[in-house]
Amino acid sequence: MPRINQPTIPPSEITPEGVWLSRRRWLQRAGLGVAALGAGRLSPAVAGPAPDDLASLHATPNPDFRVDEPLTSEQDITSYNNFYEFGTGKTDPMDYAGKMRTRPWAVVVEGEVMRPRTFDIDDLLKLAPMQERIYRLRCVEAWSMVIPWIGYSLSELLNQVQPTSRAKYVAFITAEQADVMPGVRRGILDWPYVEGLRMDEAMHPLAMLVFGLYGKVLPNQNGAPLRLAVPWKYGFKSGKSIVRIRLTADMPLTSWVKAASSEYGFYANVNPEVPHPRWSQATERRIGAGFFAPRADTIKFNGYGEQVASLYQGMDLVKHF
Ligand SMILES: Nc1nc2c(c(=O)[nH]1)N[C@H]1C(S)=C(S)[C@@H](COP(=O)(O)O)O[C@H]1N2
Ligand SMILES: [Mo]
């Protein structure tokens, strides 16, 4: 059963849909500040587990954005994660992300825009109608999932701030809470985690701002309270727990390009013809299918070529990997 950060709960108390949060976070979600308890804001103490079915998030299924493949289980989606702020192990995010503070949460949108603005997360939840979209997620490590995300197109947000004609790229800067992020303290990457898209990619309707999955708000390990889903690119392009969005004239230096530019490109479009220098991208393993299940062929643009190939007309995608 996925857990947030309380591994000490007797299994008998765990219901199939139940997820446990720290009492602190549960109180935050319930709208009671920690101060209401008389505890200091900086107190890391967790008073003990409190049950919370992650708040449900209503959404209307969008049939135009629906991969017709079996869904990956909620358990796999929330227990096999990449979120290096919490460590490099696949279960580290599940084990440690519960302490990330997701309220209050503001998202600064700045740079090459006519109307720079700071959005509160609760306003972003109301900015556009919530849709459920079933997307493939393909990790550069050659595994994949099928996830029922909840959110809306990123363009809905970008249109609010009126990009200038100089805006050619968008950078996404994500949360850095060193006191609760063991990976940040260990310096695995140059924090904060930064990702980016070209402006036309960011405005493409498939590029999604995600607030939930499986009918509920995002669990912390999946990037609460908001993250990106860019389904035709390797998963690392979809930054989690975004706090700042900056429109720029120049291509931003993104975390993985900075860490290893020979291995990870800015575009990072899923492409079976371009191997990673240390492994093939020709096939992939579907998480939950069983370790001995046959690998599937990787599809160019992760199967979204019909929608997005035109963005790259005339570009050499081997050179611009
Ligand atoms: N802030 C942040 N965002 C991140 C990452 C990360 O380490 N930090 N990992 C990326 C990678 S490599 C992948 S594959 C996806 C995984 O998303 P999931 O755990 O929800 O499946 O998140 C991406 N977003
Ligand atoms: Mo990834």
Coordinates of C-alpha atoms and ligand atoms in Angstrom, one line a residue:
M1 CA 0.0 0.0 0.0
P2 CA 1.4 3.4 -0.8
R3 CA 2.2 5.4 2.2
I4 CA 3.2 9.0 2.6
N5 CA 5.6 9.1 5.5
Q6 CA 4.2 6.9 8.3
P7 CA 5.5 3.4 7.8
T8 CA 4.4 2.4 11.3
I9 CA 0.7 2.0 10.7
P10 CA -0.7 -1.4 11.4
P11 CA -1.7 -2.9 8.0
S12 CA -5.1 -3.7 9.4
E13 CA -5.9 0.0 9.5
I14 CA -5.0 0.6 5.9
T15 CA -8.0 0.7 3.6
P16 CA -7.6 0.2 -0.2
E17 CA -8.2 3.9 -0.9
G18 CA -6.7 5.1 2.3
V19 CA -3.5 7.1 2.3
W20 CA -1.8 8.3 5.4
L21 CA -0.4 11.7 5.9
S22 CA 1.5 13.3 8.7
R23 CA -0.8 14.8 11.3
R24 CA 0.8 18.2 10.5
R25 CA -0.1 17.9 6.8
W26 CA -3.5 16.6 7.6
L27 CA -4.2 19.7 9.7
Q28 CA -2.9 21.9 7.0
R29 CA -5.2 20.3 4.5
A30 CA -8.1 20.6 7.0
G31 CA -7.4 24.3 7.0
L32 CA -6.1 24.4 10.5
G33 CA -2.6 26.0 10.6
V34 CA 0.0 24.4 12.6
A35 CA -0.1 27.5 14.8
A36 CA -3.6 26.5 15.8
L37 CA -2.0 23.7 17.7
G38 CA 0.4 26.0 19.4
A39 CA 3.3 24.3 17.7
G40 CA 6.0 26.4 16.1
R41 CA 6.0 26.7 12.4
L42 CA 9.4 25.3 12.2
S43 CA 8.8 22.4 14.4
P44 CA 9.6 19.2 12.5
A45 CA 7.7 17.1 15.0
V46 CA 5.0 14.9 13.6
A47 CA 2.4 14.3 16.2
G48 CA 1.5 10.9 14.8
P49 CA -0.4 9.6 11.9
A50 CA -3.8 10.9 11.0
P51 CA -5.9 9.2 8.3
D52 CA -6.7 11.1 5.1
D53 CA -8.1 9.9 1.9
L54 CA -6.2 12.4 -0.1
A55 CA -8.8 15.1 -0.9
S56 CA -10.8 14.1 -3.9
L57 CA -10.4 16.3 -7.0
H58 CA -13.4 16.4 -9.4
A59 CA -12.5 16.2 -13.1
T60 CA -14.3 15.5 -16.4
P61 CA -12.7 12.8 -18.5
N62 CA -11.4 14.2 -21.8
P63 CA -11.8 11.6 -24.5
D64 CA -9.4 13.4 -26.8
F65 CA -6.5 12.8 -24.4
R66 CA -7.0 9.1 -23.6
V67 CA -4.5 6.4 -24.2
D68 CA -6.4 3.1 -24.6
E69 CA -4.2 0.9 -22.5
P70 CA -4.5 -0.6 -19.1
L71 CA -3.9 1.9 -16.3
T72 CA -0.9 1.4 -14.0
S73 CA -2.2 0.7 -10.5
E74 CA -2.4 3.6 -8.1
Q75 CA -0.1 1.6 -5.8
D76 CA 2.7 1.5 -8.5
I77 CA 2.2 5.1 -9.5
T78 CA 2.6 6.3 -5.9
S79 CA 5.4 3.9 -4.8
Y80 CA 7.8 3.7 -7.7
N81 CA 8.9 7.3 -8.3
N82 CA 11.7 9.5 -9.4
F83 CA 12.0 12.6 -7.2
Y84 CA 15.7 13.0 -6.4
E85 CA 15.1 15.7 -3.9
F86 CA 14.1 12.8 -1.6
G87 CA 16.8 10.4 -2.7
T88 CA 17.6 8.3 -5.8
G89 CA 15.8 5.2 -4.7
K90 CA 12.4 4.4 -6.2
T91 CA 10.8 4.2 -2.8
D92 CA 12.5 7.2 -1.3
P93 CA 9.8 9.7 -2.5
M94 CA 7.1 7.5 -1.0
D95 CA 9.1 7.2 2.3
Y96 CA 10.2 10.8 2.7
A97 CA 8.0 13.2 0.7
G98 CA 5.3 13.3 3.3
K99 CA 7.2 16.0 5.1
M100 CA 7.2 18.4 2.2
R101 CA 5.0 21.4 3.0
T102 CA 2.5 22.0 0.2
R103 CA 0.5 24.8 1.9
P104 CA 0.7 27.7 1.6
W105 CA 2.0 27.4 -2.0
A106 CA 2.6 30.2 -4.5
V107 CA 3.7 29.9 -8.1
V108 CA 5.5 33.0 -9.5
V109 CA 5.1 33.5 -13.3
E110 CA 7.7 36.0 -14.5
G111 CA 10.1 37.0 -17.2
E112 CA 9.1 37.7 -20.8
V113 CA 5.4 38.4 -20.0
M114 CA 3.2 41.5 -20.1
R115 CA 1.5 40.7 -16.8
P116 CA 3.9 38.9 -14.3
R117 CA 1.9 37.4 -11.5
T118 CA 2.0 35.2 -8.4
F119 CA -0.7 32.6 -8.3
D120 CA -1.9 31.0 -5.1
I121 CA -2.3 27.2 -5.5
D122 CA -6.0 27.5 -4.6
D123 CA -6.5 30.0 -7.4
L124 CA -4.8 27.7 -9.8
L125 CA -7.1 24.9 -8.9
K126 CA -10.0 27.1 -10.1
L127 CA -8.3 28.6 -13.2
A128 CA -9.7 26.2 -15.7
P129 CA -12.0 23.2 -15.6
M130 CA -10.3 20.1 -14.3
Q131 CA -9.9 17.3 -16.9
E132 CA -8.9 13.7 -16.5
R133 CA -6.5 12.7 -19.2
I134 CA -4.9 9.2 -19.5
Y135 CA -1.3 9.7 -20.6
R136 CA 1.7 7.5 -21.0
L137 CA 4.7 8.4 -19.0
R138 CA 8.0 7.1 -20.3
C139 CA 11.1 7.4 -18.2
V140 CA 14.6 7.8 -19.7
E141 CA 15.4 4.7 -17.6
A142 CA 13.3 2.8 -20.1
W143 CA 10.3 2.0 -18.0
S144 CA 6.7 3.3 -18.5
M145 CA 3.4 3.8 -16.9
V146 CA -0.1 4.8 -17.9
I147 CA -1.5 7.4 -15.6
P148 CA -5.0 9.1 -15.1
W149 CA -3.8 12.6 -14.5
I150 CA -6.1 15.5 -13.4
G151 CA -5.4 19.0 -14.6
Y152 CA -5.6 21.3 -17.6
S153 CA -3.4 22.5 -20.4
L154 CA -0.4 24.6 -19.4
S155 CA -1.4 27.1 -22.0
E156 CA -4.4 28.1 -19.8
L157 CA -1.9 29.5 -17.3
L158 CA 0.5 31.0 -19.8
N159 CA -2.3 32.8 -21.5
Q160 CA -3.1 34.6 -18.2
V161 CA 0.3 36.4 -18.2
Q162 CA 0.5 37.3 -21.9
P163 CA 3.9 36.2 -23.1
T164 CA 5.8 38.8 -25.0
S165 CA 7.1 38.3 -28.6
R166 CA 10.5 37.7 -27.0
A167 CA 9.4 34.7 -25.1
K168 CA 10.9 31.6 -26.8
Y169 CA 11.3 29.2 -23.8
V170 CA 9.8 28.5 -20.5
A171 CA 11.7 27.4 -17.4
F172 CA 10.1 25.5 -14.6
I173 CA 11.8 25.8 -11.2
T174 CA 10.7 23.4 -8.5
A175 CA 10.6 23.5 -4.7
E176 CA 13.7 23.4 -2.6
Q177 CA 12.9 22.6 1.1
A178 CA 16.3 21.4 2.3
D179 CA 15.1 20.6 5.8
V180 CA 12.8 17.9 4.6
M181 CA 14.6 16.9 1.4
P182 CA 17.4 14.5 2.1
G183 CA 18.5 14.5 -1.6
V184 CA 18.9 18.3 -1.6
R185 CA 21.1 18.1 1.5
R186 CA 23.2 15.4 -0.2
G187 CA 23.7 17.5 -3.4
I188 CA 22.8 14.9 -5.9
L189 CA 22.0 17.6 -8.5
D190 CA 22.5 21.3 -8.6
W191 CA 19.3 22.4 -6.9
P192 CA 16.7 23.6 -7.4
Y193 CA 15.6 21.2 -10.1
V194 CA 15.0 23.1 -13.3
E195 CA 13.3 21.9 -16.5
G196 CA 12.2 23.7 -19.6
L197 CA 10.3 23.7 -22.8
R198 CA 10.3 25.7 -26.0
M199 CA 7.4 28.1 -26.1
D200 CA 5.5 26.2 -28.8
E201 CA 5.9 23.0 -26.9
A202 CA 4.6 24.6 -23.7
M203 CA 1.6 26.0 -25.6
H204 CA 0.7 22.6 -27.1
P205 CA -2.6 21.4 -25.7
L206 CA -1.0 18.1 -24.6
A207 CA 1.4 19.8 -22.2
M208 CA -0.5 19.5 -19.0
L209 CA -0.4 21.2 -15.6
V210 CA -1.3 18.4 -13.2
F211 CA -2.9 18.7 -9.8
G212 CA -4.1 15.2 -9.2
L213 CA -4.3 11.6 -10.2
Y214 CA -6.8 8.8 -9.8
G215 CA -9.5 11.2 -8.7
K216 CA -7.6 12.8 -5.9
V217 CA -5.1 15.6 -5.3
L218 CA -1.5 14.6 -6.1
P219 CA 0.3 12.6 -3.4
N220 CA 3.6 14.5 -2.4
Q221 CA 5.7 11.8 -4.0
N222 CA 4.1 12.5 -7.4
G223 CA 4.8 16.3 -7.2
A224 CA 2.2 17.9 -5.1
P225 CA 0.7 20.4 -5.3
L226 CA 1.3 20.8 -9.0
R227 CA 3.6 19.4 -11.6
L228 CA 3.9 19.0 -15.3
A229 CA 3.0 16.1 -17.6
V230 CA 4.6 16.4 -21.1
P231 CA 3.8 12.9 -22.4
W232 CA 5.9 12.9 -25.6
K233 CA 9.1 13.5 -23.7
Y234 CA 11.1 11.5 -21.2
G235 CA 9.7 11.9 -17.7
F236 CA 12.5 14.1 -16.4
K237 CA 11.1 17.0 -18.5
S238 CA 8.0 16.9 -16.2
G239 CA 9.1 18.9 -13.2
K240 CA 7.4 18.2 -9.9
S241 CA 6.3 20.6 -7.2
I242 CA 6.7 23.8 -9.3
V243 CA 7.2 27.1 -7.6
R244 CA 8.4 29.4 -10.4
I245 CA 7.7 29.6 -14.1
R246 CA 10.0 31.9 -16.1
L247 CA 9.6 32.8 -19.7
T248 CA 12.9 33.6 -21.4
A249 CA 14.4 34.6 -24.8
D250 CA 17.2 32.1 -24.4
M251 CA 17.2 28.3 -23.8
P252 CA 17.3 27.7 -20.0
L253 CA 20.1 25.6 -18.6
T254 CA 18.1 22.6 -17.3
S255 CA 19.2 20.4 -14.4
W256 CA 20.0 17.2 -16.4
V257 CA 21.7 19.0 -19.2
K258 CA 23.8 20.8 -16.6
A259 CA 24.6 17.4 -14.9
A260 CA 25.4 15.4 -18.0
S261 CA 24.9 17.1 -21.3
S262 CA 26.2 14.2 -23.3
E263 CA 23.5 12.0 -21.8
Y264 CA 20.5 14.2 -21.5
G265 CA 19.4 16.8 -24.1
F266 CA 17.1 19.8 -23.7
Y267 CA 14.5 18.3 -26.1
A268 CA 14.4 14.8 -24.7
N269 CA 11.7 13.6 -27.0
V270 CA 11.0 9.9 -26.6
N271 CA 12.9 8.4 -29.6
P272 CA 13.7 4.7 -30.0
E273 CA 16.3 5.6 -32.7
V274 CA 18.4 7.7 -30.3
P275 CA 20.0 5.5 -27.6
H276 CA 21.1 6.9 -24.4
P277 CA 25.0 6.6 -24.4
R278 CA 24.8 3.9 -21.7
W279 CA 21.6 2.0 -22.7
S280 CA 19.1 1.4 -25.6
Q281 CA 15.9 3.3 -25.9
A282 CA 14.4 0.8 -28.4
T283 CA 12.3 -1.0 -25.8
E284 CA 10.6 -0.3 -22.5
R285 CA 9.3 -2.1 -19.5
R286 CA 5.8 -1.4 -18.3
I287 CA 5.7 -1.0 -14.5
G288 CA 3.3 -3.5 -12.9
A289 CA 3.3 -5.8 -15.9
G290 CA 5.7 -8.2 -14.0
F291 CA 9.4 -8.3 -14.3
F292 CA 9.4 -11.1 -16.8
A293 CA 6.7 -9.7 -19.0
P294 CA 8.0 -9.0 -22.5
R295 CA 9.3 -5.6 -23.1
A296 CA 7.4 -3.4 -25.5
D297 CA 8.8 -1.4 -28.4
T298 CA 9.3 2.2 -27.6
I299 CA 7.2 4.4 -29.9
K300 CA 8.6 7.7 -31.2
F301 CA 7.3 10.7 -29.3
N302 CA 5.9 8.1 -26.9
G303 CA 3.0 7.5 -29.3
Y304 CA 2.0 11.2 -29.6
G305 CA 3.7 11.8 -33.0
E306 CA 0.5 12.6 -34.8
Q307 CA -0.1 15.5 -32.4
V308 CA 3.5 16.8 -31.9
A309 CA 5.7 15.8 -34.8
S310 CA 5.0 19.0 -36.6
L311 CA 6.7 21.0 -33.8
Y312 CA 10.0 19.5 -35.0
Q313 CA 9.7 19.8 -38.7
G314 CA 13.1 20.3 -40.3
M315 CA 14.9 19.6 -37.1
D316 CA 17.6 16.9 -36.8
L317 CA 16.3 15.1 -33.7
V318 CA 19.5 13.1 -33.4
K319 CA 21.5 16.3 -33.0
H320 CA 18.8 17.9 -30.9
F321 CA 18.2 14.9 -28.7
Ligands
LIG1 N1 11.4 18.2 -9.0 C1 11.6 17.0 -9.6 N2 10.8 16.7 -10.6 C2 11.0 15.5 -11.3 C3 12.0 14.6 -10.9 C4 12.9 15.0 -9.9 O1 13.8 14.3 -9.5 N3 12.6 16.2 -9.3 N4 12.2 13.4 -11.6 C5 11.6 13.4 -13.0 C6 11.6 12.0 -13.6 S1 13.1 11.4 -14.0 C7 10.5 11.3 -13.8 S2 10.5 9.9 -14.7 C8 9.1 11.8 -13.4 C9 8.5 10.7 -12.5 O2 7.2 11.1 -12.1 P1 6.4 10.1 -11.2 O3 7.3 9.7 -10.0 O4 5.2 10.8 -10.7 O5 6.0 8.9 -12.0 O6 9.3 13.0 -12.6 C10 10.2 14.0 -13.1 N5 10.1 15.2 -12.3
MO2 MO 12.7 9.7 -15.5

